[in-house]
Amino acid sequence: AQKITQTQPGMFVQEKEAVTLDCTYDTSDQSYGLFWYKQPSSGEMIFLIYQGSYDEQNATEGRYSLNFQKARKSANLVISASQLGDSAMYFCAMRELPSGYSTLTFGKGTMLLVSP
Amino acid sequence: DAGVTQSPTHLIKTRGQQVTLRCSPKSGHDTVSWYQQALGQGPQFIFQYYEEEERQRGNFPDRFSGHQFPNYSSELNVNALLLGDSALYLCASRRQGNYGYTFGSGTRLTVV
C-alpha cells in the first residue's frame, strides 16, 4: 500500500492566485514528519516546508503553508500568490524512523504549471 | 556554504557495466542517503550511511552497494547495469538527530 498519495498528476493556476496541492499519508507511527519539496527541471529537490506529527499549529514558510489534518492523515500544501517561477514538480514526503534511522518516503508528485 | 555536491552530473553506460556515483555532503552533515528517481516517479530510498556503515536499506538488489568515507562523503556503486537502472540518482545529507535533509542536483544515469 502506498504510504504517500498525491492524487493530482498536474495542476494549473494563474499567476497571483492561490493553489492547493493534495497529499494523504499512511502510517501507524505516532512520531513522524511531513515534508514538501519542489523539483525544478534541474533535478534538485528544494525543501519548502516541514510539519512534525506533534506540532499543534500548521507550518508556514513565506508563501507556503501546510494544511495539516492529522485525523484525516492529510498534509496539503497551499501556495499563496503563485509566481511563474513556482512551475515545477512538487513532492510530498514522510519521514519515518525504522530502526531509529530516519528515511523519507515520497509520493509520485504533482506538476504545477503557473500561467501569466 | 556549499550544499550537497554530486558527480558526475550525467553518465551513459552500457548494459552489464558497472558505475560509481559520488556525493559530498553539506558541511556539518554526517549522514548520507541515496535515492533513485525513475522518470515520472518520486524518489525511492536506496540506502543510508552513518559512521561509515549502512544503517538502513530500501528494496533494492545487492547490485546496489555503497560506501561512506571518514570525511562523510559517499559513493553509490551499481554492478551489472540493467536498462531499468536508468534514472536520476539523488544524494541527500543531514546531521544525525536533525530532520533537515539537503539534496544534491543528482546524477542522471542512462543505460543503453
CSV table of C-alpha atoms in Angstrom, one decimal:
chain,number,residue,atom,x,y,z
A,1,ALA,CA,0.0,0.0,0.0
A,2,GLN,CA,1.2,3.5,-0.8
A,3,LYS,CA,2.4,5.5,2.2
A,4,ILE,CA,2.2,8.8,0.4
A,5,THR,CA,-0.6,9.5,-2.1
A,6,GLN,CA,-0.7,12.6,-4.3
A,7,THR,CA,-3.8,12.3,-6.4
A,8,GLN,CA,-3.2,15.3,-8.7
A,9,PRO,CA,-0.8,14.4,-11.6
A,10,GLY,CA,-1.0,18.1,-12.8
A,11,MET,CA,-2.4,21.4,-11.6
A,12,PHE,CA,-2.8,24.7,-13.5
A,13,VAL,CA,-3.1,28.0,-11.8
A,14,GLN,CA,-2.9,31.6,-12.9
A,15,GLU,CA,-0.2,33.9,-11.6
A,16,LYS,CA,-1.1,35.6,-8.3
A,17,GLU,CA,-3.8,33.0,-7.5
A,18,ALA,CA,-3.5,30.5,-4.6
A,19,VAL,CA,-3.3,26.8,-5.2
A,20,THR,CA,-3.6,23.7,-3.0
A,21,LEU,CA,-1.7,20.5,-3.7
A,22,ASP,CA,-3.1,17.4,-2.0
A,23,CYS,CA,-1.2,14.8,0.0
A,24,THR,CA,-2.5,12.0,2.1
A,25,TYR,CA,-0.3,9.6,4.1
A,26,ASP,CA,-0.5,6.3,5.9
A,27,THR,CA,1.5,5.4,9.0
A,28,SER,CA,0.9,3.6,12.3
A,29,ASP,CA,3.7,5.5,14.0
A,30,GLN,CA,2.9,8.3,16.4
A,31,SER,CA,6.1,10.2,15.6
A,32,TYR,CA,6.6,11.2,12.0
A,33,GLY,CA,7.3,14.2,9.9
A,34,LEU,CA,5.9,15.5,6.7
A,35,PHE,CA,7.8,17.5,4.0
A,36,TRP,CA,7.1,19.2,0.8
A,37,TYR,CA,9.8,19.6,-1.8
A,38,LYS,CA,9.9,21.4,-5.1
A,39,GLN,CA,11.8,19.9,-8.0
A,40,PRO,CA,12.5,22.1,-11.0
A,41,SER,CA,13.7,20.7,-14.3
A,42,SER,CA,17.3,20.9,-13.0
A,43,GLY,CA,16.6,17.9,-10.7
A,44,GLU,CA,17.5,19.3,-7.3
A,45,MET,CA,15.0,18.7,-4.5
A,46,ILE,CA,14.3,22.0,-2.8
A,47,PHE,CA,12.9,21.9,0.7
A,48,LEU,CA,9.8,24.0,1.2
A,49,ILE,CA,8.1,23.2,4.5
A,50,TYR,CA,8.1,20.7,7.3
A,51,GLN,CA,5.3,19.6,9.7
A,52,GLY,CA,6.0,17.3,12.7
A,53,SER,CA,3.3,15.0,13.9
A,54,TYR,CA,3.2,16.6,17.3
A,55,ASP,CA,3.2,20.2,16.0
A,56,GLU,CA,-0.1,21.7,17.0
A,57,GLN,CA,0.0,24.6,14.6
A,58,ASN,CA,0.1,24.4,10.8
A,59,ALA,CA,3.6,25.2,9.5
A,60,THR,CA,4.1,28.3,7.4
A,61,GLU,CA,7.2,29.4,5.4
A,62,GLY,CA,6.6,32.6,3.5
A,63,ARG,CA,4.1,31.9,0.7
A,64,TYR,CA,3.9,28.3,1.6
A,65,SER,CA,1.6,26.8,4.3
A,66,LEU,CA,0.8,23.3,5.2
A,67,ASN,CA,-2.8,22.4,6.0
A,68,PHE,CA,-2.2,19.5,8.5
A,69,GLN,CA,-5.3,17.4,9.3
A,70,LYS,CA,-4.0,14.6,11.5
A,71,ALA,CA,-7.2,12.7,11.9
A,72,ARG,CA,-7.7,12.6,8.2
A,73,LYS,CA,-4.0,11.9,7.6
A,74,SER,CA,-3.7,14.8,5.1
A,75,ALA,CA,-0.9,17.4,4.7
A,76,ASN,CA,-1.9,19.7,1.8
A,77,LEU,CA,0.5,22.4,0.6
A,78,VAL,CA,-1.0,25.8,0.0
A,79,ILE,CA,0.9,28.2,-2.2
A,80,SER,CA,-0.4,31.7,-2.0
A,81,ALA,CA,0.1,34.3,-4.7
A,82,SER,CA,1.6,31.9,-7.3
A,83,GLN,CA,4.5,33.1,-9.3
A,84,LEU,CA,5.8,31.9,-12.7
A,85,GLY,CA,8.8,30.5,-11.0
A,86,ASP,CA,6.6,28.2,-9.0
A,87,SER,CA,6.2,26.0,-12.1
A,88,ALA,CA,7.8,22.7,-11.1
A,89,MET,CA,7.2,19.2,-9.7
A,90,TYR,CA,6.1,19.1,-6.1
A,91,PHE,CA,6.6,16.1,-3.9
A,92,CYS,CA,5.1,15.3,-0.5
A,93,ALA,CA,7.3,13.1,1.7
A,94,MET,CA,7.1,11.4,5.1
A,95,ARG,CA,9.9,10.9,7.5
A,96,GLU,CA,9.8,7.6,9.4
A,97,LEU,CA,12.3,6.1,11.8
A,98,PRO,CA,12.5,2.4,11.1
A,99,SER,CA,15.2,1.1,13.4
A,100,GLY,CA,15.9,4.6,14.6
A,101,TYR,CA,17.4,5.8,11.3
A,102,SER,CA,15.2,8.4,9.6
A,103,THR,CA,14.3,7.8,5.9
A,104,LEU,CA,12.0,9.6,3.5
A,105,THR,CA,9.1,8.1,1.6
A,106,PHE,CA,7.9,10.2,-1.4
A,107,GLY,CA,4.7,10.4,-3.3
A,108,LYS,CA,4.6,10.4,-7.1
A,109,GLY,CA,4.4,14.2,-7.3
A,110,THR,CA,2.2,16.9,-8.8
A,111,MET,CA,3.3,19.0,-11.7
A,112,LEU,CA,2.3,22.6,-11.2
A,113,LEU,CA,2.1,25.0,-14.1
A,114,VAL,CA,1.6,28.7,-13.5
A,115,SER,CA,0.4,30.8,-16.4
A,116,PRO,CA,0.6,34.6,-16.8
B,1,ASP,CA,28.4,27.4,2.2
B,2,ALA,CA,28.4,24.5,-0.3
B,3,GLY,CA,25.4,22.3,-0.3
B,4,VAL,CA,25.4,18.7,-1.4
B,5,THR,CA,27.7,18.1,-4.4
B,6,GLN,CA,27.2,15.1,-6.7
B,7,SER,CA,29.4,13.9,-9.6
B,8,PRO,CA,29.2,13.3,-12.4
B,9,THR,CA,26.1,15.2,-13.5
B,10,HIS,CA,25.4,12.9,-16.4
B,11,LEU,CA,26.6,9.5,-17.3
B,12,ILE,CA,25.9,7.0,-20.1
B,13,LYS,CA,26.7,3.3,-19.6
B,14,THR,CA,26.2,0.1,-21.4
B,15,ARG,CA,24.2,-2.8,-20.0
B,16,GLY,CA,26.3,-5.1,-17.9
B,17,GLN,CA,28.8,-2.4,-17.0
B,18,GLN,CA,29.5,-1.1,-13.5
B,19,VAL,CA,29.1,2.5,-12.4
B,20,THR,CA,30.2,4.6,-9.4
B,21,LEU,CA,28.5,7.8,-8.4
B,22,ARG,CA,29.9,10.2,-5.8
B,23,CYS,CA,28.4,12.6,-3.2
B,24,SER,CA,29.9,15.2,-0.9
B,25,PRO,CA,27.5,16.1,1.9
B,26,LYS,CA,26.8,19.6,3.1
B,27,SER,CA,29.2,20.9,5.6
B,28,GLY,CA,28.3,19.8,9.1
B,29,HIS,CA,26.3,16.8,7.9
B,30,ASP,CA,27.3,13.3,8.8
B,31,THR,CA,24.6,11.1,7.3
B,32,VAL,CA,24.1,10.4,3.6
B,33,SER,CA,21.2,8.8,1.9
B,34,TRP,CA,20.8,7.7,-1.7
B,35,TYR,CA,17.6,7.8,-3.8
B,36,GLN,CA,16.7,6.6,-7.2
B,37,GLN,CA,14.2,8.6,-9.2
B,38,ALA,CA,12.8,7.0,-12.4
B,39,LEU,CA,11.2,9.2,-15.0
B,40,GLY,CA,7.8,10.5,-13.8
B,41,GLN,CA,8.1,9.0,-10.4
B,42,GLY,CA,9.0,10.1,-6.9
B,43,PRO,CA,12.4,9.2,-5.4
B,44,GLN,CA,12.8,5.8,-4.0
B,45,PHE,CA,15.1,5.2,-1.0
B,46,ILE,CA,18.1,3.0,-1.7
B,47,PHE,CA,20.2,3.1,1.5
B,48,GLN,CA,21.6,5.4,4.2
B,49,TYR,CA,25.1,5.6,5.6
B,50,TYR,CA,26.2,6.9,9.0
B,51,GLU,CA,29.6,6.4,10.7
B,52,GLU,CA,30.8,4.6,7.6
B,53,GLU,CA,28.2,1.8,7.9
B,54,GLU,CA,25.0,1.1,6.0
B,55,ARG,CA,22.2,1.7,8.6
B,56,GLN,CA,19.1,1.3,6.5
B,57,ARG,CA,18.3,-0.2,3.2
B,58,GLY,CA,15.4,0.1,0.8
B,59,ASN,CA,14.0,-2.6,-1.5
B,60,PHE,CA,17.0,-2.7,-3.9
B,61,PRO,CA,19.1,-5.7,-5.0
B,62,ASP,CA,22.6,-6.4,-3.9
B,63,ARG,CA,23.8,-5.0,-7.2
B,64,PHE,CA,23.5,-1.7,-5.5
B,65,SER,CA,26.2,-1.1,-2.9
B,66,GLY,CA,27.7,1.9,-1.2
B,67,HIS,CA,30.4,3.3,0.9
B,68,GLN,CA,30.9,6.2,3.3
B,69,PHE,CA,34.4,7.6,3.9
B,70,PRO,CA,35.8,9.2,7.1
B,71,ASN,CA,35.2,12.7,5.7
B,72,TYR,CA,31.4,11.7,5.3
B,73,SER,CA,31.5,11.6,1.5
B,74,SER,CA,29.8,8.7,-0.1
B,75,GLU,CA,29.8,6.5,-3.2
B,76,LEU,CA,27.0,4.5,-4.8
B,77,ASN,CA,28.0,1.5,-6.9
B,78,VAL,CA,25.8,-0.3,-9.3
B,79,ASN,CA,27.0,-3.6,-10.9
B,80,ALA,CA,25.7,-5.4,-13.9
B,81,LEU,CA,23.7,-2.5,-15.1
B,82,LEU,CA,20.2,-3.0,-16.5
B,83,LEU,CA,18.2,-0.8,-18.8
B,84,GLY,CA,15.8,-0.2,-15.8
B,85,ASP,CA,18.6,1.3,-13.8
B,86,SER,CA,18.3,4.4,-16.0
B,87,ALA,CA,17.2,7.2,-13.6
B,88,LEU,CA,18.2,10.3,-11.7
B,89,TYR,CA,20.2,9.3,-8.6
B,90,LEU,CA,19.9,11.8,-5.7
B,91,CYS,CA,22.1,12.1,-2.7
B,92,ALA,CA,20.7,13.7,0.5
B,93,SER,CA,22.6,14.6,3.6
B,94,ARG,CA,21.7,15.6,7.1
B,95,ARG,CA,23.1,15.8,10.6
B,96,GLN,CA,22.2,12.8,12.6
B,97,GLY,CA,19.4,13.7,15.0
B,98,ASN,CA,18.1,16.5,12.9
B,99,TYR,CA,15.3,16.1,10.4
B,100,GLY,CA,16.6,18.6,7.8
B,101,TYR,CA,17.6,16.9,4.6
B,102,THR,CA,19.6,18.7,1.9
B,103,PHE,CA,19.6,17.2,-1.6
B,104,GLY,CA,22.1,17.4,-4.4
B,105,SER,CA,21.2,18.1,-8.0
B,106,GLY,CA,21.6,14.4,-8.8
B,107,THR,CA,23.4,12.2,-11.4
B,108,ARG,CA,21.4,11.3,-14.4
B,109,LEU,CA,22.4,7.8,-15.4
B,110,THR,CA,21.4,6.4,-18.8
B,111,VAL,CA,21.9,2.7,-19.5
B,112,VAL,CA,21.9,1.8,-23.2
